[in-house]
Coordinates of C-alpha atoms and ligand atoms in Angstrom, one line a residue:
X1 CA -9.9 -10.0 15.3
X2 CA -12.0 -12.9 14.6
X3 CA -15.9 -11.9 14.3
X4 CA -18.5 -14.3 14.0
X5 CA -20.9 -13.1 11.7
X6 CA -24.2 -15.0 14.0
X7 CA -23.6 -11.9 16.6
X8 CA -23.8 -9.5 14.5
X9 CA -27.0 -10.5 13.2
X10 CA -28.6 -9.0 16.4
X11 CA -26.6 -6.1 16.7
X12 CA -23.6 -4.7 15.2
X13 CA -20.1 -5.1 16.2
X14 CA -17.9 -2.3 16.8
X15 CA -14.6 -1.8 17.6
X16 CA -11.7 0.3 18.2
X17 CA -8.3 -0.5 18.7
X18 CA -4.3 -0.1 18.2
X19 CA -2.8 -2.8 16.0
X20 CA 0.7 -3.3 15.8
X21 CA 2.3 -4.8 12.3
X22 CA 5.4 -5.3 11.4
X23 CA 7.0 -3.8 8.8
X24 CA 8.1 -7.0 6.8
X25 CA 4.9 -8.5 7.1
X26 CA 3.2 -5.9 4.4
X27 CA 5.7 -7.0 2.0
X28 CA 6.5 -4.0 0.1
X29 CA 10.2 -3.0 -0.1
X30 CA 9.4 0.9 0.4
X31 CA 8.0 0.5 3.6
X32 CA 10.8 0.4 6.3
X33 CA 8.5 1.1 9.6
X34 CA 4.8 1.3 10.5
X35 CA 3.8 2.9 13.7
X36 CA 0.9 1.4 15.9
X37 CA -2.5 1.6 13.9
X38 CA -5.4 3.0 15.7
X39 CA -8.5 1.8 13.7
X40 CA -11.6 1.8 14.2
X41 CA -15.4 0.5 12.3
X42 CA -18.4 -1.3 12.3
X43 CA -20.0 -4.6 10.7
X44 CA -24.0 -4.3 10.4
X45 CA -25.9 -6.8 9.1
X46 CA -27.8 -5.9 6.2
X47 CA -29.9 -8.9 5.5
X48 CA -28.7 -10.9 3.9
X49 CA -25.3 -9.4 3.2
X50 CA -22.9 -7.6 5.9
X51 CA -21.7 -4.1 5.7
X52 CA -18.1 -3.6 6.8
X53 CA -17.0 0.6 7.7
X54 CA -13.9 1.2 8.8
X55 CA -11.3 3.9 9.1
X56 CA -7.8 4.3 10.6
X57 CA -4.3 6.3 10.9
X58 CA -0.9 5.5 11.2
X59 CA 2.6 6.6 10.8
X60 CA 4.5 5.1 8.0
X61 CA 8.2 5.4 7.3
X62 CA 9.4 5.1 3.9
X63 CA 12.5 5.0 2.0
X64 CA 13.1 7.6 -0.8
X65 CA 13.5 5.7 -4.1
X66 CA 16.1 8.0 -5.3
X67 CA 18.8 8.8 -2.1
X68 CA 17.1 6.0 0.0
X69 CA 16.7 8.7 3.1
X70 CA 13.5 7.7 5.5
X71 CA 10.6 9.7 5.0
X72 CA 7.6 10.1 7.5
X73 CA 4.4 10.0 6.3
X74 CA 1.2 10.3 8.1
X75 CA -2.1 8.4 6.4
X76 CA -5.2 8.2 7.2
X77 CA -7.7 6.7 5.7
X78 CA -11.2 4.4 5.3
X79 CA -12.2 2.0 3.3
X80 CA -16.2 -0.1 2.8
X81 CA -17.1 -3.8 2.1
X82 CA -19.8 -5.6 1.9
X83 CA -19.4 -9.3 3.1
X84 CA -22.3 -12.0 1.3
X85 CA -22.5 -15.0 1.4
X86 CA -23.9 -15.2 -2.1
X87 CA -22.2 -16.0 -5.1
X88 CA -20.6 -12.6 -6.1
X89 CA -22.4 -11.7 -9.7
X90 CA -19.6 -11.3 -11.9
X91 CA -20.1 -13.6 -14.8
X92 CA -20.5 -12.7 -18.3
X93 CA -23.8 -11.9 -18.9
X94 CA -25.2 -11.1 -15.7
X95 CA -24.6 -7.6 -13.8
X96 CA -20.7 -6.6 -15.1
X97 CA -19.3 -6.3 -12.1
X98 CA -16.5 -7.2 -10.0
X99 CA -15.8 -7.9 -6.8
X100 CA -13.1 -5.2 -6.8
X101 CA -15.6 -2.4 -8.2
X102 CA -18.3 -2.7 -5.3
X103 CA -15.7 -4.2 -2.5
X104 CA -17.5 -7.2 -2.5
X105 CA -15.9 -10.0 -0.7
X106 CA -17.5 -13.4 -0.2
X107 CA -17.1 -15.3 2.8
X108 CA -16.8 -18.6 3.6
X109 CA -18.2 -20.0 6.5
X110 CA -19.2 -18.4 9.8
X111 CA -16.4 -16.6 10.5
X112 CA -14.1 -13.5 9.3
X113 CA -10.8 -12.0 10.3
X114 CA -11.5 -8.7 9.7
X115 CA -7.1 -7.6 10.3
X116 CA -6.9 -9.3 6.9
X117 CA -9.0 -6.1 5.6
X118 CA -6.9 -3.5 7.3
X119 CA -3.5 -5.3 6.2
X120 CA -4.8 -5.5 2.8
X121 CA -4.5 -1.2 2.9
X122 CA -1.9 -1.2 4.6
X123 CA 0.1 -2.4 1.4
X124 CA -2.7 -0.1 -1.0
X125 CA -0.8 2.8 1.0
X126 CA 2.6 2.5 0.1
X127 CA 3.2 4.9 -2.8
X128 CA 5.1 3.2 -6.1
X129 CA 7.8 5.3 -5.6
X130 CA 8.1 7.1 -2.5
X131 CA 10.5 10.4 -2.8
X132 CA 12.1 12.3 0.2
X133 CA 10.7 15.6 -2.2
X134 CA 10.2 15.6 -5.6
X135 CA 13.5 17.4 -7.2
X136 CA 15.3 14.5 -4.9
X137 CA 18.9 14.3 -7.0
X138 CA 20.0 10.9 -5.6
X139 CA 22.7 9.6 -5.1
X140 CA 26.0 9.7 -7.1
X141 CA 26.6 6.7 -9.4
X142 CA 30.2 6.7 -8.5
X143 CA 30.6 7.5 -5.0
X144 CA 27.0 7.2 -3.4
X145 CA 27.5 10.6 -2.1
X146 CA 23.7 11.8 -1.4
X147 CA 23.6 14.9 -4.0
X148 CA 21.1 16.5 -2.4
X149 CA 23.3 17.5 0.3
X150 CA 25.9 19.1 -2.1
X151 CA 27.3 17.9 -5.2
X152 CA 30.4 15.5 -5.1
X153 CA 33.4 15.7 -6.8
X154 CA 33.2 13.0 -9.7
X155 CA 31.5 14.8 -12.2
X156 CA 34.1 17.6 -11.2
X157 CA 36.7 15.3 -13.1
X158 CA 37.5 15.9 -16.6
X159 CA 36.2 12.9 -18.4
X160 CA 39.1 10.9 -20.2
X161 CA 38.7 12.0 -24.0
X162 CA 38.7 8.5 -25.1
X163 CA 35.9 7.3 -23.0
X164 CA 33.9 10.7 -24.5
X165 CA 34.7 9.3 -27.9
X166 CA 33.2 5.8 -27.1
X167 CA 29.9 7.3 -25.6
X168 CA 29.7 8.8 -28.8
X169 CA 30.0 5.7 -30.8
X170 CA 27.8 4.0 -28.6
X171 CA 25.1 6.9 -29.2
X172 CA 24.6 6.7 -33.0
X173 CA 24.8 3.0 -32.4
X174 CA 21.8 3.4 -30.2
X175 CA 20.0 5.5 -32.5
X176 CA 20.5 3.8 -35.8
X177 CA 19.0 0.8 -33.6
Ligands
LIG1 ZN1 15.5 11.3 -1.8
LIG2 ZN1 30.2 11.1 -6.6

């Protein structure tokens, strides 16, 4: 949604509305679906910066890092900028801060998409390493049977003797490394 900051200057914009995204388009491999977004906020002028408010909620479907099942996750959540047109005061000597540590973004020209804001959190809420639970045991190395629904049978086999003696070499090699 494109918002052209003259309006606003008389009286604040509002909105609320259901965004769809796909996806693909967030970038982040974890993410395999993203429900509509309902979002919703405000842009006041606050001479002579703006003030951006806005909050939303989706459904988000990741994939476990471990066994790769889909998990649902529900997120909600809100997130404040200020917009200026000014120079953002973050060299060395003056005020030390960033624009990250106030949410200070500075605009250029007349205009501003304010989607680029919400898709900005939408990547900021996929988790590092999503996980179906936390004791998820994975798959198997050797048969991708997903261990969490019962244990498979190839650590059932007796490992060859020979290979057992290897691992062993390969162990003090390790450590004398
Ligand atoms: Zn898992
Ligand atoms: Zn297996």
């Amino acid at each position: 949604m494109l918002i052209r900051l003259e309006t606003i200057q008389e009286s604040p914009f509002r909105w609320k509305e259901t965004v769809e995204v796909k996806a693909a388009d967030v970038d982040m491999p974890e993410l395999v679906e993203l429900g509509p977004i309902s979002w919703q906020g405000e842009v006041t002028f606050t001479d002579p910066d703006y003030y951006l408010s806005a909050s939303y909620e989706y459904e988000q479907v990741l994939a476990c890092v471990r066994c790769l099942t889909e998990v649902n996750d529900r997120v909600e959540g809100e997130f404040q900028l200020f917009l200026t047109q000014e120079k953002v005061p973050n060299g060395v000597g003056e005020i030390a801060l960033t624009e990250d540590d106030l949410g200070y973004v500075h605009l250029d020209g007349e205009e501003i998409e304010i989607n680029d804001f919400l898709n900005e959190q939408l990547a900021l809420n996929v988790p590092m390493k999503p996980q179906c639970r936390p004791d998820c045991q994975g798959l198997c190395s050797e048969c991708g049977a997903n261990l969490n629904e019962g244990s498979c049978d190839c650590d059932k086999k007796p490992v060859d003797p020979r290979w057992q003696a290897l691992a062993g070499i390969k162990q003090r090699l390790d450590e004398s490394h």
